[in-house]
Short mmCIF file of C-alpha atoms and ligand atoms in Angstrom, two decimals:
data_model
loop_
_atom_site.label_atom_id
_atom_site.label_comp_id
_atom_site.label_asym_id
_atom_site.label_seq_id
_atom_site.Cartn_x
_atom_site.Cartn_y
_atom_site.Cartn_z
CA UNK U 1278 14.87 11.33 6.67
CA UNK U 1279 17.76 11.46 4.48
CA UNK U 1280 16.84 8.35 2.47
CA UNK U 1281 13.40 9.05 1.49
CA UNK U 1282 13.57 9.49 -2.49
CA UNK U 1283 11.91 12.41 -4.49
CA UNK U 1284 9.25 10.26 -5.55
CA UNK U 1285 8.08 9.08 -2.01
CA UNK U 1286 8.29 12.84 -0.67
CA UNK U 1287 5.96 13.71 -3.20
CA UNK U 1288 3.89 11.61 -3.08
CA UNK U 1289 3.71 12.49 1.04
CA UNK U 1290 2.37 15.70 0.00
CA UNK U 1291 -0.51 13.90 -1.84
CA UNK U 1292 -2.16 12.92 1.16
CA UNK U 1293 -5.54 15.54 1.54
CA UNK U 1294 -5.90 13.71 5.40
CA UNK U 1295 -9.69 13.01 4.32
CA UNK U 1296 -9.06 10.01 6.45
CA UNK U 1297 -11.01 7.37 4.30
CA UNK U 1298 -8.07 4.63 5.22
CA UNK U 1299 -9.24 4.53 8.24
CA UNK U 1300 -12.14 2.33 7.36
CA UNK U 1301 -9.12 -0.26 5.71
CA UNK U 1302 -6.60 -0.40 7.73
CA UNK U 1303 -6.59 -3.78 10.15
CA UNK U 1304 -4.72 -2.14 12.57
CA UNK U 1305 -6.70 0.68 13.08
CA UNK U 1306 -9.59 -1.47 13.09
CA UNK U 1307 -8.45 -3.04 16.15
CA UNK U 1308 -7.03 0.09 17.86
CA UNK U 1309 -8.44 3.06 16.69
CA UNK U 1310 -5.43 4.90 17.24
CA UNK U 1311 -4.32 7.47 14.38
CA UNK U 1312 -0.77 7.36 14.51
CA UNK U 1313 -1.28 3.80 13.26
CA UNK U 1314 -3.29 4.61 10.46
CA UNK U 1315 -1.80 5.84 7.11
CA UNK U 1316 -2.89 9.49 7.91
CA UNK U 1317 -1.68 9.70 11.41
CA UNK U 1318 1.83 7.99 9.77
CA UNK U 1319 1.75 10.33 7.13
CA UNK U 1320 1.89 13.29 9.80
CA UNK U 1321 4.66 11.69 11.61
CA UNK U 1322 6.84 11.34 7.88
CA UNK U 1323 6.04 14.61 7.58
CA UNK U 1324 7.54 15.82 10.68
CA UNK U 1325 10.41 14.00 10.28
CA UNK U 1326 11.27 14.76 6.69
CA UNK U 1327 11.11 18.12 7.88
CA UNK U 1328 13.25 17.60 11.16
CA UNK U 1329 10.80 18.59 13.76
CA UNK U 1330 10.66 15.18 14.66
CA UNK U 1331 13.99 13.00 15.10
CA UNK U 1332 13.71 8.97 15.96
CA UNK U 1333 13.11 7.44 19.08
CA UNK U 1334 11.90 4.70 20.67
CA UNK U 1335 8.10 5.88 20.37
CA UNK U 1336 8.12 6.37 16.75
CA UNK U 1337 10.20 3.34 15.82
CA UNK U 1338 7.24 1.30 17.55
CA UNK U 1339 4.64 3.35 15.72
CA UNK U 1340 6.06 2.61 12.69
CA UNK U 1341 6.70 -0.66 13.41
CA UNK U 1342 2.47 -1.10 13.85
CA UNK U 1343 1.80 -2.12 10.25
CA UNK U 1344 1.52 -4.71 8.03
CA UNK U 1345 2.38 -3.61 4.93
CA UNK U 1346 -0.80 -4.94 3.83
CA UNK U 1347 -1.57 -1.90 1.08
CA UNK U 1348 -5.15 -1.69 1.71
CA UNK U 1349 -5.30 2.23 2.17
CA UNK U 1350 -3.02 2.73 -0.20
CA UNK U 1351 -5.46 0.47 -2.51
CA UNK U 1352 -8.45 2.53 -1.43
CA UNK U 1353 -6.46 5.91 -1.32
CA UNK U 1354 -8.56 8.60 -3.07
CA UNK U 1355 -5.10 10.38 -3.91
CA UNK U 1356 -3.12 7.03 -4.73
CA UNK U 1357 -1.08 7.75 -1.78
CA UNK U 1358 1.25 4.36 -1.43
CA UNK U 1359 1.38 4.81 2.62
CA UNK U 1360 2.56 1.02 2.55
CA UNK U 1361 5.99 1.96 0.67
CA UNK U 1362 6.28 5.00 2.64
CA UNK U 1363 6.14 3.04 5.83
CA UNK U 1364 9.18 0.94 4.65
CA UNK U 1365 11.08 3.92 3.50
CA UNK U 1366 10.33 5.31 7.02
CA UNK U 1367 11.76 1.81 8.52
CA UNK U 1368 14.51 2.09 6.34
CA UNK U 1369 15.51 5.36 7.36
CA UNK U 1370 15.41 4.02 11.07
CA UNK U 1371 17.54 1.19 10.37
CA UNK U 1372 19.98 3.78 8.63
CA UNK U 1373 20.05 5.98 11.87
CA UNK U 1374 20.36 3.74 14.84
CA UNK U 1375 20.38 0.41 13.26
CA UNK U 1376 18.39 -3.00 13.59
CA UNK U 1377 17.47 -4.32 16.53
CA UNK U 1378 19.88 -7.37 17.81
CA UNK U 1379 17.29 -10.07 17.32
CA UNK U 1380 16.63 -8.90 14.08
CA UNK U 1381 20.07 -8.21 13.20
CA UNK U 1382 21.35 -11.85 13.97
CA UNK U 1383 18.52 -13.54 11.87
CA UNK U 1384 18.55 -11.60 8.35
CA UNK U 1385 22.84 -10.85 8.71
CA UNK U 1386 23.54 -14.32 9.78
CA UNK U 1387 20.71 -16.42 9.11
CA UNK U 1388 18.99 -15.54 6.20
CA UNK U 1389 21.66 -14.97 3.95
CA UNK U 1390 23.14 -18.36 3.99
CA UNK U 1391 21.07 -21.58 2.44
CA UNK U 1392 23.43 -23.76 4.75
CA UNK U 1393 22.65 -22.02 7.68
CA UNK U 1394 19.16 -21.92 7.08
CA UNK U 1395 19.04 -25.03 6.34
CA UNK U 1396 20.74 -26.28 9.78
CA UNK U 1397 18.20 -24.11 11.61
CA UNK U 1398 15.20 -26.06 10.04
CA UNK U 1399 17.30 -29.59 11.20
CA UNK U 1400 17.57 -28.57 14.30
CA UNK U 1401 13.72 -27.47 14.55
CA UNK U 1402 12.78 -30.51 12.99
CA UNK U 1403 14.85 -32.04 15.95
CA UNK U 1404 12.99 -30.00 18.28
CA UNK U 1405 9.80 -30.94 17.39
CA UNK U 1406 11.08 -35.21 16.56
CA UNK U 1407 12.68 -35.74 19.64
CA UNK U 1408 9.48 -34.81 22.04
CA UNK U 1409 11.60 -31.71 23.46
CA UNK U 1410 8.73 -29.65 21.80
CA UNK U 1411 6.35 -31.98 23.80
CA UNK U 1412 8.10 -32.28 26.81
CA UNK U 1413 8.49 -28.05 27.15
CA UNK U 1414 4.76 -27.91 26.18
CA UNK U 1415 3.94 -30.48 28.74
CA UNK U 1416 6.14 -28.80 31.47
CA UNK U 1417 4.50 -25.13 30.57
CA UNK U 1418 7.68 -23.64 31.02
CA UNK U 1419 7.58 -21.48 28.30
CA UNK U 1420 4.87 -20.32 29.58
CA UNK U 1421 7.16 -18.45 32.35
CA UNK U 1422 8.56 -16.64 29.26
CA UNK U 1423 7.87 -13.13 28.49
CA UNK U 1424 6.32 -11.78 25.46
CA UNK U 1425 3.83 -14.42 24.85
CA UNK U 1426 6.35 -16.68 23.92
CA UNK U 1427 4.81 -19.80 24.48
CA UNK U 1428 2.25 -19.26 22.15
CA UNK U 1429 4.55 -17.78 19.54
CA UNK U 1430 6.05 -21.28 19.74
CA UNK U 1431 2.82 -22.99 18.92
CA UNK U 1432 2.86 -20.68 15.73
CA UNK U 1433 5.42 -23.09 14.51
CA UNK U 1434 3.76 -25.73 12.24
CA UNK U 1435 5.39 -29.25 11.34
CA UNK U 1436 8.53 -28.91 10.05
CA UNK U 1437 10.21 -31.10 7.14
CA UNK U 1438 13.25 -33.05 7.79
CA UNK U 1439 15.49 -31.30 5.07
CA UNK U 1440 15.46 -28.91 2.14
CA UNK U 1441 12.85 -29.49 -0.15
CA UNK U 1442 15.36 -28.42 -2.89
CA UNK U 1443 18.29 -31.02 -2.02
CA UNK U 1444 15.95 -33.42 -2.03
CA UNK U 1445 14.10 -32.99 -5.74
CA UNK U 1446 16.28 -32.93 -8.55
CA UNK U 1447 17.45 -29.53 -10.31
CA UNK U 1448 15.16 -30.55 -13.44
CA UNK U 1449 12.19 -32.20 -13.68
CA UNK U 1450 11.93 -33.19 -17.43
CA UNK U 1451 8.90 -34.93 -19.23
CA UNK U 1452 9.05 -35.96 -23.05
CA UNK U 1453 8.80 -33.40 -25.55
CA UNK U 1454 7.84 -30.41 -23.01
CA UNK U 1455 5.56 -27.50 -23.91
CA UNK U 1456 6.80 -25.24 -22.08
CA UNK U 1457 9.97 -24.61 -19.52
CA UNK U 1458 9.40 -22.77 -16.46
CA UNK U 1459 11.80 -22.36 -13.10
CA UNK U 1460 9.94 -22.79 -9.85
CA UNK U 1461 11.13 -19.99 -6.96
CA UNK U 1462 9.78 -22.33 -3.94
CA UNK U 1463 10.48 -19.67 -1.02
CA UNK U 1464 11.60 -20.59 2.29
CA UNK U 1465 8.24 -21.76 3.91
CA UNK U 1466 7.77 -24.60 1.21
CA UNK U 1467 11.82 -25.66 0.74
CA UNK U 1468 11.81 -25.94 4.90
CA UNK U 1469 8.40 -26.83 5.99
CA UNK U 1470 6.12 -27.37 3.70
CA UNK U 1471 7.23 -29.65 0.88
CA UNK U 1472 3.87 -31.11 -0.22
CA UNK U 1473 2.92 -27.68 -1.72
CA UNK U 1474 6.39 -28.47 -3.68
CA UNK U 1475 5.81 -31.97 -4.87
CA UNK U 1476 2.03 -30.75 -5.64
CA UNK U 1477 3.73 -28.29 -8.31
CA UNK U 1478 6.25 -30.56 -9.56
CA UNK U 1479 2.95 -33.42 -10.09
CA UNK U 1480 0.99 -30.94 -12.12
CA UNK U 1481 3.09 -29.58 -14.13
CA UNK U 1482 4.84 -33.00 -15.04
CA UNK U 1483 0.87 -33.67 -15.84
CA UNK U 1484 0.89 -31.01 -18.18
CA UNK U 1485 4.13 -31.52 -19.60
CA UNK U 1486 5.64 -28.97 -18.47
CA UNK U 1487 9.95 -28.91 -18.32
CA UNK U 1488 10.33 -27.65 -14.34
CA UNK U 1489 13.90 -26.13 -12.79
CA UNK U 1490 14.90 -25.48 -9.60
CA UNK U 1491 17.75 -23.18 -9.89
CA UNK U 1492 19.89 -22.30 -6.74
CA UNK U 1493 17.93 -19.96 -4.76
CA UNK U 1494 17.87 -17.97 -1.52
CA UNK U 1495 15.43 -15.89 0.72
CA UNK U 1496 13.21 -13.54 -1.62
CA UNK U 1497 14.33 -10.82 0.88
CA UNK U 1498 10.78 -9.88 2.12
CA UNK U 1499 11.41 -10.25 5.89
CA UNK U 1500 14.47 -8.24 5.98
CA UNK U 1501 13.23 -5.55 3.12
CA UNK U 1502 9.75 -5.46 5.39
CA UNK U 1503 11.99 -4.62 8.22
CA UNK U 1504 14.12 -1.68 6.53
CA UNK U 1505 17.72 -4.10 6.46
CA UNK U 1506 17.87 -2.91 2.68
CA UNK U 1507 21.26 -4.50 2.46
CA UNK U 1508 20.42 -7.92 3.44
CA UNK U 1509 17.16 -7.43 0.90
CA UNK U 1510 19.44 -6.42 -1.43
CA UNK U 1511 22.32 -9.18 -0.97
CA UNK U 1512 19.73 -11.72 -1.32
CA UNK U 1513 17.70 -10.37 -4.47
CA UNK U 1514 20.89 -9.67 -6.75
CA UNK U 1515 21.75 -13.69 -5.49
CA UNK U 1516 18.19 -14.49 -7.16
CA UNK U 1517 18.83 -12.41 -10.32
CA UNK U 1518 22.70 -13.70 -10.86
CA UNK U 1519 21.46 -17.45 -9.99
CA UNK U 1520 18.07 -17.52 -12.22
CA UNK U 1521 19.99 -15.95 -15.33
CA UNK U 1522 21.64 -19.03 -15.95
CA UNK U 1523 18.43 -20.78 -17.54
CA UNK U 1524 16.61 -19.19 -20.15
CA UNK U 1525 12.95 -19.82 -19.16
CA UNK U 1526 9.39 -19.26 -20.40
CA UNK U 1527 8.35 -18.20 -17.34
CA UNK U 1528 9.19 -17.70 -13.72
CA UNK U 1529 6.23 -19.40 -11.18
CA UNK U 1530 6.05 -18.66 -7.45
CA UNK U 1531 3.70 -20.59 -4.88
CA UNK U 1532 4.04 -17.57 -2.34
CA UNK U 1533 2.67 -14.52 -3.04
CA UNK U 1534 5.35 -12.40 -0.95
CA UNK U 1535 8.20 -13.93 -2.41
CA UNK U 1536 6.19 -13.33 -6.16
CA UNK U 1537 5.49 -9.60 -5.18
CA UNK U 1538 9.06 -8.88 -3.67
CA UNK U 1539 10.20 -10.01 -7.33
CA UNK U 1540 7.91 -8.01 -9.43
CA UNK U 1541 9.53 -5.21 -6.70
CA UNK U 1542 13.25 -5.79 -7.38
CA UNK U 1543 13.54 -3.58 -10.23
CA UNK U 1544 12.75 -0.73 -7.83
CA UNK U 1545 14.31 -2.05 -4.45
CA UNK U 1546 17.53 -3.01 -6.05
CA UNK U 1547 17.74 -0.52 -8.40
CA UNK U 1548 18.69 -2.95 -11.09
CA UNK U 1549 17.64 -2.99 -14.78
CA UNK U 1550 18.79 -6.70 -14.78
CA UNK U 1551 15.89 -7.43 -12.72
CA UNK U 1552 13.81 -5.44 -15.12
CA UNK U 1553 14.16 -8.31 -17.50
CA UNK U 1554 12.12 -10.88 -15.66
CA UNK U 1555 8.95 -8.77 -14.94
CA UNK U 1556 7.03 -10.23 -17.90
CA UNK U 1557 8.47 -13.97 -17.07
CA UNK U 1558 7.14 -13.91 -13.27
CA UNK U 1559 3.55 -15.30 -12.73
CA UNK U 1560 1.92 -16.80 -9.66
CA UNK U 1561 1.70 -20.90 -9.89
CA UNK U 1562 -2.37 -20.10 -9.80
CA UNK U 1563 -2.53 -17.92 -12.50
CA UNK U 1564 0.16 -20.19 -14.71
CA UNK U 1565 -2.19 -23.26 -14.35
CA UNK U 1566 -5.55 -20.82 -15.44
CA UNK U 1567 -4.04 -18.21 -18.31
CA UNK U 1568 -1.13 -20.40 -19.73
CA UNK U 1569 -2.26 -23.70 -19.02
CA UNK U 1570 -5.68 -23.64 -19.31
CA UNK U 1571 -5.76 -26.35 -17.61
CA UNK U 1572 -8.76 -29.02 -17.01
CA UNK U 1573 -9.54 -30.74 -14.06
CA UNK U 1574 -11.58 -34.17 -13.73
CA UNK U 1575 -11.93 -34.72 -10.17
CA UNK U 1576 -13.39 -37.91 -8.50
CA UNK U 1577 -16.72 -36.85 -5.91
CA UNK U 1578 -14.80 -35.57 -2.65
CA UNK U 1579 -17.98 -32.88 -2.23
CA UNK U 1580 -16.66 -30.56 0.54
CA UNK U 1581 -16.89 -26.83 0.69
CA UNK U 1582 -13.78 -24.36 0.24
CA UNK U 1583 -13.41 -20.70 0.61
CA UNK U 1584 -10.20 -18.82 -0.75
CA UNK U 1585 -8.10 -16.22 1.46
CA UNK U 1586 -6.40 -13.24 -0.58
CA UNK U 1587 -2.82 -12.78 0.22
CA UNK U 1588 -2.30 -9.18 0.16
CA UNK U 1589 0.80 -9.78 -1.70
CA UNK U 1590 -1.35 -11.35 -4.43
CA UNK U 1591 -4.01 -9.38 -4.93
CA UNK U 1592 -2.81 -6.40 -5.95
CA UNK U 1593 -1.22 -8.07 -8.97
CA UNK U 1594 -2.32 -8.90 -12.45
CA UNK U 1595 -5.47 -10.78 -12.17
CA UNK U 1596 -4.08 -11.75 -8.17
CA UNK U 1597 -7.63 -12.31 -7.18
CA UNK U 1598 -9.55 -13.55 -10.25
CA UNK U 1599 -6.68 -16.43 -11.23
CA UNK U 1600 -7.06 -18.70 -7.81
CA UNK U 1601 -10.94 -17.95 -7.64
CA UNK U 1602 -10.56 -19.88 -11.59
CA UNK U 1603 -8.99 -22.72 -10.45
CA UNK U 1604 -11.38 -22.77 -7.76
CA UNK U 1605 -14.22 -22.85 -10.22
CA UNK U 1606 -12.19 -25.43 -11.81
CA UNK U 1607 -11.98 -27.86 -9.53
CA UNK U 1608 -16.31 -27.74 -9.34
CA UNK U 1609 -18.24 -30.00 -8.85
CA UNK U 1610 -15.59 -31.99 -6.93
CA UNK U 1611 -14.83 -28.88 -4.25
CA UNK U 1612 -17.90 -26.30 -3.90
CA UNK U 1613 -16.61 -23.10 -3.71
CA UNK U 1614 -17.93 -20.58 -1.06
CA UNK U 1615 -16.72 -16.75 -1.21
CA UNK U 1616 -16.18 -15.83 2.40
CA UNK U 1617 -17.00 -12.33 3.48
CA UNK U 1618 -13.75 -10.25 3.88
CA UNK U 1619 -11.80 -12.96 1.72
CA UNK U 1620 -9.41 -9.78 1.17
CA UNK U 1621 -8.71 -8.41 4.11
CA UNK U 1622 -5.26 -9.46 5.69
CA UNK U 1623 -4.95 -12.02 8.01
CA UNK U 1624 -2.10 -10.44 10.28
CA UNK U 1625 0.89 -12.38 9.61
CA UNK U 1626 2.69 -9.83 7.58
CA UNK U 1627 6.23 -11.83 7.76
CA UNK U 1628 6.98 -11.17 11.67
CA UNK U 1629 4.35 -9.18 12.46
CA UNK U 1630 2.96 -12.14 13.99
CA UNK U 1631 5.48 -13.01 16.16
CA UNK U 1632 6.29 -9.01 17.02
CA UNK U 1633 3.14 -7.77 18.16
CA UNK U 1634 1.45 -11.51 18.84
CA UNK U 1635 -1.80 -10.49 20.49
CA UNK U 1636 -2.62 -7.99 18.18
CA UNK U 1637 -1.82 -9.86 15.05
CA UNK U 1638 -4.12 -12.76 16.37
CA UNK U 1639 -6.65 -10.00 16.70
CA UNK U 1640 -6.37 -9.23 13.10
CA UNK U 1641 -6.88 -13.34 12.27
CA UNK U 1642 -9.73 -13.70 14.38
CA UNK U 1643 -11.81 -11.78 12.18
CA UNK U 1644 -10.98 -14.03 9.16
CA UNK U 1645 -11.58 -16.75 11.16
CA UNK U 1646 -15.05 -15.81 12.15
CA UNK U 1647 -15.88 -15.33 8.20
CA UNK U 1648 -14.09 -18.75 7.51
CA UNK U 1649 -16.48 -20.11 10.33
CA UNK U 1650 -19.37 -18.02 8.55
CA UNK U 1651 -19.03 -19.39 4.74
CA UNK U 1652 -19.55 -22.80 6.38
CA UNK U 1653 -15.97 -24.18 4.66
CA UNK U 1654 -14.30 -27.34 5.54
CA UNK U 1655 -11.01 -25.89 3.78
CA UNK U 1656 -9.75 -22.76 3.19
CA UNK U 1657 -6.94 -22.46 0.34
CA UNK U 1658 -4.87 -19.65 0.15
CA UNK U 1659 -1.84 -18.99 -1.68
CA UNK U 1660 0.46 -17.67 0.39
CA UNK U 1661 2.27 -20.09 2.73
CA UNK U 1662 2.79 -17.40 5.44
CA UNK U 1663 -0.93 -16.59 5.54
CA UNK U 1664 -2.07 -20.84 5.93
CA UNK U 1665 0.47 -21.08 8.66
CA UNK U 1666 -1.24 -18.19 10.40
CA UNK U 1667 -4.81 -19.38 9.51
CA UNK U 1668 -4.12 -22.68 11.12
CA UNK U 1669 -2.98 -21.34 13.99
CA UNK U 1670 -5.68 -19.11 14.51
CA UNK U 1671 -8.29 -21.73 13.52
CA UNK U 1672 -6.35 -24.21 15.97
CA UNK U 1673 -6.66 -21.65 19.16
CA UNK U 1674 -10.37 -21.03 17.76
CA UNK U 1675 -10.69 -25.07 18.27
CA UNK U 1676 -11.86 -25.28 14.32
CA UNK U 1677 -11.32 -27.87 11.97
CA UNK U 1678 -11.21 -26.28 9.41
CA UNK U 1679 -8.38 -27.87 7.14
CA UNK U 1680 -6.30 -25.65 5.46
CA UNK U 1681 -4.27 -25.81 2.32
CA UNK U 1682 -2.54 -24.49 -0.38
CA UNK U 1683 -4.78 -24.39 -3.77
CA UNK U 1684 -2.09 -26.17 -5.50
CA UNK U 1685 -2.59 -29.12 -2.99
CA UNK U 1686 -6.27 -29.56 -3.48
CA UNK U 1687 -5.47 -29.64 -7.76
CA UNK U 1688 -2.55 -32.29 -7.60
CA UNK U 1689 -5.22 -34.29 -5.35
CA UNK U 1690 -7.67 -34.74 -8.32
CA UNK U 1691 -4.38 -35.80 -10.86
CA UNK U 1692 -4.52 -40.02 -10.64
S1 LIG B 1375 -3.56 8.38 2.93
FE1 LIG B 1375 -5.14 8.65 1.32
S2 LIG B 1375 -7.04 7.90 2.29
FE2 LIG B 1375 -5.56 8.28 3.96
S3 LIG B 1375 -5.96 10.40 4.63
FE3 LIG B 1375 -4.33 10.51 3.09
S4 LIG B 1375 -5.42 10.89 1.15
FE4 LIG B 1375 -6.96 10.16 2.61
S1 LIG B 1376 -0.47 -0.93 5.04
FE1 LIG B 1376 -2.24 -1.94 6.04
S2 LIG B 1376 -1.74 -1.95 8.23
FE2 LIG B 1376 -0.33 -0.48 7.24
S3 LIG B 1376 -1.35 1.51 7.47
FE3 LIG B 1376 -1.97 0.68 5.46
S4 LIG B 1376 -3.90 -0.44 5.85
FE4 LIG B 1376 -2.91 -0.07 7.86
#
């Protein structure tokens, strides 16, 4: 393992193998297999770092059997951070025998470029407009695919009919603002989900709030997640150059991967000009509660919402006390339910969802059993990854259970 760092082999050696991840981990949950567990991993790193083991096609799939989610390292006894050594491990791999070509294509060709990115949603929202999507459904083709492809497909939610950022104007000004922010909108809301956009734009223009949206690419998360530390890095140092040109107040995120892959750049790109917009970057949640204060009147609706804690969210400053605020907030309009496991992950993990399907629905059928258990008509989340993964599941579960962003259900009460 040549490009494991000091700092990650220590803290390898940290590990004690008392084994009390295993009662976190989602994927061990499901499997009970130990090489998937932080321990069993940590044995494996081990072997490697040493050179008893070298990679191969077993290990690359072992490793490739997380979801980054953090909870052992959360729970570690020894603050062991086996989620950061996985992705070291994967980055390794992808320094020894490359990405795999699927892979490769999307984050060296696709993700880098906003234009091509931005064709690929046209031509999905094409897919979907035209009744192809319909007419392969219908004909069950897919279904003569391999790798459960045909209900990978149905993972696919509604998609918008451009870029959410061509389409809204660079600034969003209001009369004598109180404070100026720049909005990161990740790829989920500029491509498919724009209403979690114009939600943002409607309640900060209600709180007179000055709102940019500077040029902006891919946070990086999929291919960083997936070891392709060059694309990671080709698109953060974009970000950085691109969000220096404004000086802002603060830097809000709707997507909790996109806001924790910031507060990571410092480290992943090495970069002390990233250093300078830790303090700025704050969750869209946590803006509205802490800056904001904000108040909400909201006329009678008198359904019942749970929250679902992106993993990417709450590990961060006040990640899981901020949303449950606005929550609170938004009382007696919405009564809010806590759902048992509310913080456990709910499998998506960027492509883990459409990389090890069946098992990653596994993982989301638990949530959706607690969903079904707190007696919610909504469930809110913050993370646009994690609602496109709870409506699927919900949808295969036959629930209807709505789900939305919490952003959504605030810009709802606004006349
Ligand atoms: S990673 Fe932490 S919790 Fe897991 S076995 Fe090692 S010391 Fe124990
Ligand atoms: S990061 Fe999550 S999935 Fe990966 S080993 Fe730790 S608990 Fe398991």
């Amino acid at each position: 393992m040549k490009d494991m760092d000091k700092n990650h082999f220590e803290s390898l050696n940290k590990c004690s193998r008392c084994g009390g991840c295993q009662a976190h981990c989602p994927i061990f949950y499901e499997t009970g297999r130990e090489p998937f567990v932080a321990r069993g991993k940590i044995e494996l790193l081990e072997n490697l770092q040493s050179g008893k083991l070298t990679w191969n096609d077993k290990l690359a799939d072992i490793f490739s059997m997380c979801l980054l989610c953090g909870a052992c390292a959360e729970n570690c006894p020894n603050g062991v951070p086996a989620d950061k050594l996985v992705m070291m491990a994967r980055k390794d791999l992808v320094a020894n025998n490359g990405l795999p070509i699927i892979k490769k294509n999307v984050f060296q060709h696709l993700l880098r470029y906003n234009g091509r990115l931005n064709l690929a949603g046209k031509i999905l929202y094409l897919y979907q407009k035209t009744g192809l999507q319909k007419l392969l459904r219908i004909s069950r083709v897919l279904n003569l695919m391999p790798n459960d492809l045909a209900k990978i497909e149905r993972l696919l939610p509604e998609v918008a009919s451009g870029s959410f950022r061509k389409i809204v104007p660079f600034r969003s000004t209001v009369d004598n603002p109180r404070l100026k922010v720049a909005y990161f909108t990740g790829c989920v809301t500029n491509l498919i989900n724009h209403n979690v956009g114009y939600s943002i734009l409607k309640i900060l223009k209600a709180c007179g709030v000055e709102v940019i949206i500077p040029k902006q690419g891919c946070c990086g998360v999929p291919a960083f997640a997936s070891g392709d530390f060059t694309t990671g890095k080709f698109l953060g140092e974009q970000n950085i150059k691109e969000f220096a040109r404004e000086d802002v107040d603060y830097i809000i995120f709707d997507c909790a991967s996109c806001l924790s892959t910031w507060l990571d750049y410092p480290e992943l790109l090495e970069s002390e000009e990233a250093l300078k917009f830790s303090d700025k970057l704050m969750d869209v949640n946590r803006f509205l509660v802490e800056i904001l204060d904000i108040k909400i009147e909201c006329p009678e609706i008198g359904k019942k919402v749970t929250y679902h804690d992106p993993c990417h969210l709450k590990r961060t400053e006040n990640g899981k006390k901020a949303p449950r605020e606005l929550l609170s907030r938004l009382s007696p309009a919405y009564e809010y339910v806590e759902m048992g496991l509310a913080d456990r992950c709910c499998g998506s993990a960027g492509s883990f969802n459409i990389s090890h399907y069946r098992l990653s629905q596994k993982v989301a059928n638990r949530k959706v059993k607690s969903i079904k258990e707190s007696g919610a008509e909504i469930v809110t989340s913050a993370c646009p990854s994690c609602m496109m993964q709870l409506s699927h599941a919900l949808k295969n579960e036959k629930s209807d259970v709505v789900v939305n962003h919490l952003v959504e259900l605030v810009a709802g009460c606004l006349q």
